[in-house]
mmCIF file of C-alpha atoms in Angstrom:
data_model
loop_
_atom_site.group_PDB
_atom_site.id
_atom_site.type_symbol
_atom_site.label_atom_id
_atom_site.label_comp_id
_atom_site.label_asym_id
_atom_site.label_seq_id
_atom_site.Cartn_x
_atom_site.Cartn_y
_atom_site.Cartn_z
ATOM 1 C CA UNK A 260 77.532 -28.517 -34.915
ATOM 2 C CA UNK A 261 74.935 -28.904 -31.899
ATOM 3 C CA UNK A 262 74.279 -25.604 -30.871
ATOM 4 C CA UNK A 263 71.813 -26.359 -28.044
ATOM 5 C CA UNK A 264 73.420 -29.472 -25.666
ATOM 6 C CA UNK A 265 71.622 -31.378 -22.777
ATOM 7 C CA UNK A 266 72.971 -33.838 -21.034
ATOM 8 C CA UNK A 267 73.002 -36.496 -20.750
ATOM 9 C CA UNK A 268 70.047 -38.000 -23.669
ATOM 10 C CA UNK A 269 68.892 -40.210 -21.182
ATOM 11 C CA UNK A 270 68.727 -40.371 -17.450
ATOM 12 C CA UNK A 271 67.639 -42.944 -14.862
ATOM 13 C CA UNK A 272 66.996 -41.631 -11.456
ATOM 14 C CA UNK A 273 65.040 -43.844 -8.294
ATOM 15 C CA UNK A 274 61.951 -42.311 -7.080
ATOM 16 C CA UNK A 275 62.799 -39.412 -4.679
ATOM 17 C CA UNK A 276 66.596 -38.667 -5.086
ATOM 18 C CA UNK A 277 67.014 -35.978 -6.994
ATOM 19 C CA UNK A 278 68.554 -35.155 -10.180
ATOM 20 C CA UNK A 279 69.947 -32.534 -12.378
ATOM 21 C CA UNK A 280 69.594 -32.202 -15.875
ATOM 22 C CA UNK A 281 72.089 -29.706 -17.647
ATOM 23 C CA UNK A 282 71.642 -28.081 -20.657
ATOM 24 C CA UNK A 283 74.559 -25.415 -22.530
ATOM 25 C CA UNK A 284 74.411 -23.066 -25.949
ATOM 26 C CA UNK A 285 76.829 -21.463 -28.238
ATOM 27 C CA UNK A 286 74.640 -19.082 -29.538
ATOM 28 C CA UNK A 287 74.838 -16.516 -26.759
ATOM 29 C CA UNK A 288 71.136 -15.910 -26.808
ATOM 30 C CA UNK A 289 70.007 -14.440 -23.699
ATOM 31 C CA UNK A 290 66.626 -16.366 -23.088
ATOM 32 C CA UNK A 291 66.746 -20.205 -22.283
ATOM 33 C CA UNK A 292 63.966 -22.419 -21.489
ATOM 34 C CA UNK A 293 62.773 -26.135 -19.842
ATOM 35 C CA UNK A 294 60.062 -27.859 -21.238
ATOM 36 C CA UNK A 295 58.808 -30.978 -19.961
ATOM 37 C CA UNK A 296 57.316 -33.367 -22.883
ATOM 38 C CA UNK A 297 55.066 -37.178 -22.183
ATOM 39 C CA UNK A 298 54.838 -39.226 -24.517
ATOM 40 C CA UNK A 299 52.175 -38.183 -27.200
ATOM 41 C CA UNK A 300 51.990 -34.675 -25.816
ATOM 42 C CA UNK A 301 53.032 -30.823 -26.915
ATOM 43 C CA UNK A 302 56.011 -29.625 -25.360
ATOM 44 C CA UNK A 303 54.859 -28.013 -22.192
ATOM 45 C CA UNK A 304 56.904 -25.132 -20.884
ATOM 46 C CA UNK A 305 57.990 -25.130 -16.919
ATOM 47 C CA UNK A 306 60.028 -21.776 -16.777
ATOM 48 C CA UNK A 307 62.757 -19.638 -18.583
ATOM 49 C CA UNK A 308 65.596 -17.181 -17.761
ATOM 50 C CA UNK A 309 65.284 -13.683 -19.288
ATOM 51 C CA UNK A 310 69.050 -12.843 -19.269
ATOM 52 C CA UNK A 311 69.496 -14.349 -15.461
ATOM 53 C CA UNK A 312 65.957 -13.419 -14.823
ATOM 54 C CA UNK A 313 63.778 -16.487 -13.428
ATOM 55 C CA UNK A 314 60.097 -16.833 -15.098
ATOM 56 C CA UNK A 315 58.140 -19.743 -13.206
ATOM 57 C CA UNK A 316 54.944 -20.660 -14.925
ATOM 58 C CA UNK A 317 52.174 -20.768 -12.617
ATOM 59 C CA UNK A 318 51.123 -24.348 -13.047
ATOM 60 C CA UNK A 319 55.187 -25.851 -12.822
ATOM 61 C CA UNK A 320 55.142 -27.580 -9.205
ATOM 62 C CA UNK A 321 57.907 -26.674 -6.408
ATOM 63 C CA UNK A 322 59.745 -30.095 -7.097
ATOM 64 C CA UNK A 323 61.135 -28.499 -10.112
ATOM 65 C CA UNK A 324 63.583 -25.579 -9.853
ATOM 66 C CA UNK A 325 66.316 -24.072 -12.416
ATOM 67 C CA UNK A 326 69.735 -22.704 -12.418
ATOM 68 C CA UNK A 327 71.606 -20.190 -14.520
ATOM 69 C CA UNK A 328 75.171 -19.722 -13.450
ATOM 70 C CA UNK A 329 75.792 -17.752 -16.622
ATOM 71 C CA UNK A 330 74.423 -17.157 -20.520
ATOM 72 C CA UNK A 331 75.903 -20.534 -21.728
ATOM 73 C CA UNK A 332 74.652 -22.963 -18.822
ATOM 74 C CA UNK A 333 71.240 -23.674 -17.562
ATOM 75 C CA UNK A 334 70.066 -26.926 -15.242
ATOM 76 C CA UNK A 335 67.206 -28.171 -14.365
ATOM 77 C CA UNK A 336 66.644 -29.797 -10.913
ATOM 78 C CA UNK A 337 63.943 -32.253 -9.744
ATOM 79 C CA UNK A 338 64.166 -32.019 -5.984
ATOM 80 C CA UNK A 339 62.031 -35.489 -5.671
ATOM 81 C CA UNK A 340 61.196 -37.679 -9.085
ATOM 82 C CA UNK A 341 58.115 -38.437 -9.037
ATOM 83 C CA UNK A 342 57.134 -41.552 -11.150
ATOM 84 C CA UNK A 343 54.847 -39.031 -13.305
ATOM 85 C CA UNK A 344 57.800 -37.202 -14.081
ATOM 86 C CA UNK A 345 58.915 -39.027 -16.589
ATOM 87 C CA UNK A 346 59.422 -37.578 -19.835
ATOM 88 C CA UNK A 347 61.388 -36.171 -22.211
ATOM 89 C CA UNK A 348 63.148 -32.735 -20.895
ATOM 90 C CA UNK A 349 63.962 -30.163 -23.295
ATOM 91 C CA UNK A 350 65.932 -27.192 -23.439
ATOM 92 C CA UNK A 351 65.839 -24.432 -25.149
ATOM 93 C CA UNK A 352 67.582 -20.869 -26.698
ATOM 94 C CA UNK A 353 66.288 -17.444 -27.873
ATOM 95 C CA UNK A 354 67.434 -13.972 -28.539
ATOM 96 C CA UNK A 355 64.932 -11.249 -28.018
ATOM 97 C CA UNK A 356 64.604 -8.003 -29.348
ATOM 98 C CA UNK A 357 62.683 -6.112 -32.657
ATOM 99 C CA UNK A 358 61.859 -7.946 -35.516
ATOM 100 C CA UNK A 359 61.475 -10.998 -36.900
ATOM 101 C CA UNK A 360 63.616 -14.053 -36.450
ATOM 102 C CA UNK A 361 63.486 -14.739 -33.079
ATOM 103 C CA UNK A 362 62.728 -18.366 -33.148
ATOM 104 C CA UNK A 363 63.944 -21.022 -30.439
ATOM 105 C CA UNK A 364 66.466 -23.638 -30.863
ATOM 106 C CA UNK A 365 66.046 -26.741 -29.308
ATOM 107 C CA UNK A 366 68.285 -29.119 -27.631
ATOM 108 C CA UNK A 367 67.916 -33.014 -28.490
ATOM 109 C CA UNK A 368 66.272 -33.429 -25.218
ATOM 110 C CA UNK A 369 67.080 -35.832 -21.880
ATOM 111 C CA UNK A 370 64.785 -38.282 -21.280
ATOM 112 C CA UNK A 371 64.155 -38.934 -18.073
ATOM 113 C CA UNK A 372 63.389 -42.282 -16.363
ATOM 114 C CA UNK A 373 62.026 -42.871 -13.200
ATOM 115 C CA UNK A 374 62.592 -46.450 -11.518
ATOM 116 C CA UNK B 204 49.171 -15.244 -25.956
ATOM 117 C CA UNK B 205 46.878 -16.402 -28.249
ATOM 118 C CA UNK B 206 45.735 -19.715 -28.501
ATOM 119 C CA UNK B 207 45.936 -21.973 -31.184
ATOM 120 C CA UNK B 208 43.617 -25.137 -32.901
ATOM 121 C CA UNK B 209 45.101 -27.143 -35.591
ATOM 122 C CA UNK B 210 43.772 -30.634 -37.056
ATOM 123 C CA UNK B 211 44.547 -33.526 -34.614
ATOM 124 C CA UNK B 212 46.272 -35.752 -37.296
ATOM 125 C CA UNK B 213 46.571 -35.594 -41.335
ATOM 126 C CA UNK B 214 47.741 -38.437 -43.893
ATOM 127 C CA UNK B 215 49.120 -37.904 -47.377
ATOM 128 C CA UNK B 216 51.075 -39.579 -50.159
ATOM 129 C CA UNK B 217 54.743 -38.939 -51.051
ATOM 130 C CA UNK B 218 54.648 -36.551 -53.608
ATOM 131 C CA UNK B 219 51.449 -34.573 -52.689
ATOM 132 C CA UNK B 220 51.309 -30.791 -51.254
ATOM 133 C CA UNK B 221 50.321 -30.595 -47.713
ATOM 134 C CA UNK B 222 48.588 -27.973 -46.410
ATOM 135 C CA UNK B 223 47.684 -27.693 -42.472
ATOM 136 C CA UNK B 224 45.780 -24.908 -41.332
ATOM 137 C CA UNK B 225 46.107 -23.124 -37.928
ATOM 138 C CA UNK B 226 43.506 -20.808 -36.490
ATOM 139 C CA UNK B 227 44.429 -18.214 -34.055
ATOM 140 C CA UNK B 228 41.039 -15.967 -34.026
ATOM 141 C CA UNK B 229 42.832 -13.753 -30.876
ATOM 142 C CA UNK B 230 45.713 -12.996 -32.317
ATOM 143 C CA UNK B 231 47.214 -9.725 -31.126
ATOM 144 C CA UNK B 232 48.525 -7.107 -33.234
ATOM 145 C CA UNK B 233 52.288 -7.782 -32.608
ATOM 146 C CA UNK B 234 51.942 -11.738 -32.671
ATOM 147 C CA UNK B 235 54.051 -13.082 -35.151
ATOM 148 C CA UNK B 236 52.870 -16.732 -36.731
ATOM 149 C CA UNK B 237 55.659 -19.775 -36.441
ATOM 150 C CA UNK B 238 55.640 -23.169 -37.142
ATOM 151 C CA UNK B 239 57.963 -25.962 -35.469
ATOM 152 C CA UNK B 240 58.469 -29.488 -36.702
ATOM 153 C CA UNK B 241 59.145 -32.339 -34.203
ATOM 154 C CA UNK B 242 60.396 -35.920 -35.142
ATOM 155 C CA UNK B 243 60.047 -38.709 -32.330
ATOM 156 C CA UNK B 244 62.650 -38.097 -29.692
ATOM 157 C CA UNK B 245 64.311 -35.104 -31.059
ATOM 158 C CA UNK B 246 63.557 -31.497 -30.103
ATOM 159 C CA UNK B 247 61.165 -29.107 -32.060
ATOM 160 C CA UNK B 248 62.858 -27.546 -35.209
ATOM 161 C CA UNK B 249 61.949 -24.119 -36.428
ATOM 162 C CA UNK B 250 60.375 -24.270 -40.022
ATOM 163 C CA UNK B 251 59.171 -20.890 -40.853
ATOM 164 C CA UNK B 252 57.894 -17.741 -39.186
ATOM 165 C CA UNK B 253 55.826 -14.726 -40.542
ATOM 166 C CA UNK B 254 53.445 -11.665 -39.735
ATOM 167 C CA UNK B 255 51.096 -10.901 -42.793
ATOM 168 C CA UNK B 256 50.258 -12.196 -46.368
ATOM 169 C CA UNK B 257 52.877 -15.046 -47.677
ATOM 170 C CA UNK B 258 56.527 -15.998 -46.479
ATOM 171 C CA UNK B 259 58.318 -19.126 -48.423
ATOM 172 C CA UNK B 260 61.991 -20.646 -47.662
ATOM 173 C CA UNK B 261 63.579 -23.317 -48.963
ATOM 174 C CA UNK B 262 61.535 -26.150 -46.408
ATOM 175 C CA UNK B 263 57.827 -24.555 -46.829
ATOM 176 C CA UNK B 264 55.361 -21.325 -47.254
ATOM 177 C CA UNK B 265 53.245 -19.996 -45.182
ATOM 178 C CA UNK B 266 50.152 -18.283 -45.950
ATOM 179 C CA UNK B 267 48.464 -15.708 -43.988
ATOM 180 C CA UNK B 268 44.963 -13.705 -44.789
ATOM 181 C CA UNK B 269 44.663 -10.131 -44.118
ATOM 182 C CA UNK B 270 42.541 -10.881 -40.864
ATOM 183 C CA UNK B 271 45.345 -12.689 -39.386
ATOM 184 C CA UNK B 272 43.142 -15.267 -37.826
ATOM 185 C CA UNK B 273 44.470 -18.428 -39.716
ATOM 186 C CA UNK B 274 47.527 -19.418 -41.026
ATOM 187 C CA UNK B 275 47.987 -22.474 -43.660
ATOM 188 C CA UNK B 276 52.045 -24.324 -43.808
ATOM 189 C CA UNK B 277 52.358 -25.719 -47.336
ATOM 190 C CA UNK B 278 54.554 -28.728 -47.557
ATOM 191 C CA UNK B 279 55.425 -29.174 -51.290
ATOM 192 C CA UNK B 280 55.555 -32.459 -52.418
ATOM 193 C CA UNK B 281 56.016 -34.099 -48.872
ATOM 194 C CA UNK B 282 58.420 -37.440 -48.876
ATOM 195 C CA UNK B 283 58.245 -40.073 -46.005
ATOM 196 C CA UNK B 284 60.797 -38.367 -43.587
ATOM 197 C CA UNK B 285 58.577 -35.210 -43.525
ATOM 198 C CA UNK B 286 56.153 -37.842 -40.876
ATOM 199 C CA UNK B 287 56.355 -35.263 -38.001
ATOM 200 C CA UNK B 288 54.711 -33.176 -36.042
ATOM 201 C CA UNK B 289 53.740 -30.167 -36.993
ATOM 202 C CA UNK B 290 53.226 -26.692 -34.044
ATOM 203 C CA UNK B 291 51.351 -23.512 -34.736
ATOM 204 C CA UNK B 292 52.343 -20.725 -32.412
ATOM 205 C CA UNK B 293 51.201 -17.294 -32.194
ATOM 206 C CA UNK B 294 52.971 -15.266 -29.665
ATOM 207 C CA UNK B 295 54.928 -11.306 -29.792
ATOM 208 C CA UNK B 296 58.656 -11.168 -31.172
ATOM 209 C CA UNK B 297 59.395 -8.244 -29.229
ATOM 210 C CA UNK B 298 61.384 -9.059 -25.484
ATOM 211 C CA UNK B 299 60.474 -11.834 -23.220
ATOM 212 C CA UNK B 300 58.738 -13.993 -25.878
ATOM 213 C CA UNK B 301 57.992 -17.254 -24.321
ATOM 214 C CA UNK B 302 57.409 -20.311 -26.922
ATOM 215 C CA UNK B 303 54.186 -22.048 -25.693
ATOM 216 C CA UNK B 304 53.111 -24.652 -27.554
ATOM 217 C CA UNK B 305 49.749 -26.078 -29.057
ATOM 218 C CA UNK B 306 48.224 -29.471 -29.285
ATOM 219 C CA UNK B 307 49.699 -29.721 -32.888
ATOM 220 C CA UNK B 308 48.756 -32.039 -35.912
ATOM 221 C CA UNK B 309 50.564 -35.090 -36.287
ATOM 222 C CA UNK B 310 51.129 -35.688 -40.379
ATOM 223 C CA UNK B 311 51.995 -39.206 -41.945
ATOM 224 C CA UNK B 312 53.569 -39.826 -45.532
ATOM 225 C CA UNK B 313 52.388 -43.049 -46.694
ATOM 226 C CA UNK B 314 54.444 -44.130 -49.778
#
């Protein structure tokens, strides 16, 4: 069972209006992520919620901003697609804490299409 | 965190051990070693995750000298779906660990 759920897998927006991608977990973890992956390209990460703490990375432009209504939901928000922000969107889940095991689970990803 | 360099690309057979090799040569003293897997349009997967000396599951091992400034992921006897690629991160397990990822090496089976 899909643990990690974005919707929807693939998303066509016009240049400028903006869109929301959604992402939800069953795992409870309290850390959640975006990344934002082009083609040929490592996963690069835009922000994450510690619990419903927001964490911007210093290099993720304005245009992009993030929700977290609770622990299951999180959703990402491009204020005004940009052709170059197409790619493939991915969410993801972690618990934090001590020891070992604290890997991140990854959602199948939204790609995102900008006409 | 500390940052990562891993081969660009790799080819083997079906059949053959795989080994890729990361080096981290600032790794900190609470940065744990993981690996990820990524097929095309799918998320990263988890593979295998360790501190110090060797760790093996059912998927792979992964080998780490006493420095801590490399880390090799064996791949026995890789098959044609194990075409991926392949992320090194170094980074803390304790609170707030953020998963930033590496260039990565991109591995093809050939039958």
């Amino acid at each position: 069972d899909a643990m990690v759920i974005q919707n929807p897998r693939y998303q066509v927006t016009q240049f400028g209006k903006p869109v929301t991608l959604s992402c939800s977990q069953t795992l409870n973890h309290n850390v959640m992520y975006w990344y934002q992956q082009k083609s040929s390209q490592a996963p690069k990460l835009l922000f994450h919620y510690y619990d419903k703490d927001f964490n911007n990375e210093a290099d993720t432009p304005d245009n992009f901003q993030s929700r977290r209504p609770n622990t299951s939901f999180c959703f990402l928000d491009i204020r005004s697609p940009g052709l170059g922000d197409a790619a493939m969107y991915l969410c993801a889940t972690s618990r934090t804490g001590t020891g070992a095991n604290t890997e991140a689970f990854f959602g199948q990803g939204t790609r995102l299409t900008v006409v | 965190l500390a940052k990562t360099t891993q081969p660009i690309s790799m080819d083997s057979y079906e059949g053959q051990e795989v080994n890729i090799t990361c080096s981290h040569n600032n790794i900190a003293t609470n940065d744990y070693i993981t690996w990820y897997q990524q097929f095309p349009s799918q998320g990263p997967r988890f593979i295998i995750q360790g501190y110090k000396t060797k760790v093996t599951n059912e998927v792979a091992s992964l080998f780490i000298p006493a420095d801590r400034k490399s880390s090799t992921l064996s791949l026995p006897r890789v098959s044609l779906s194990d075409t991926a690629v392949y992320y090194c991160l170094v980074g803390p397990n304790t609170g707030g660990f953020k998963t930033i990822f590496g260039a990565g090496t991109r591995l093809f089976v050939k039958a």
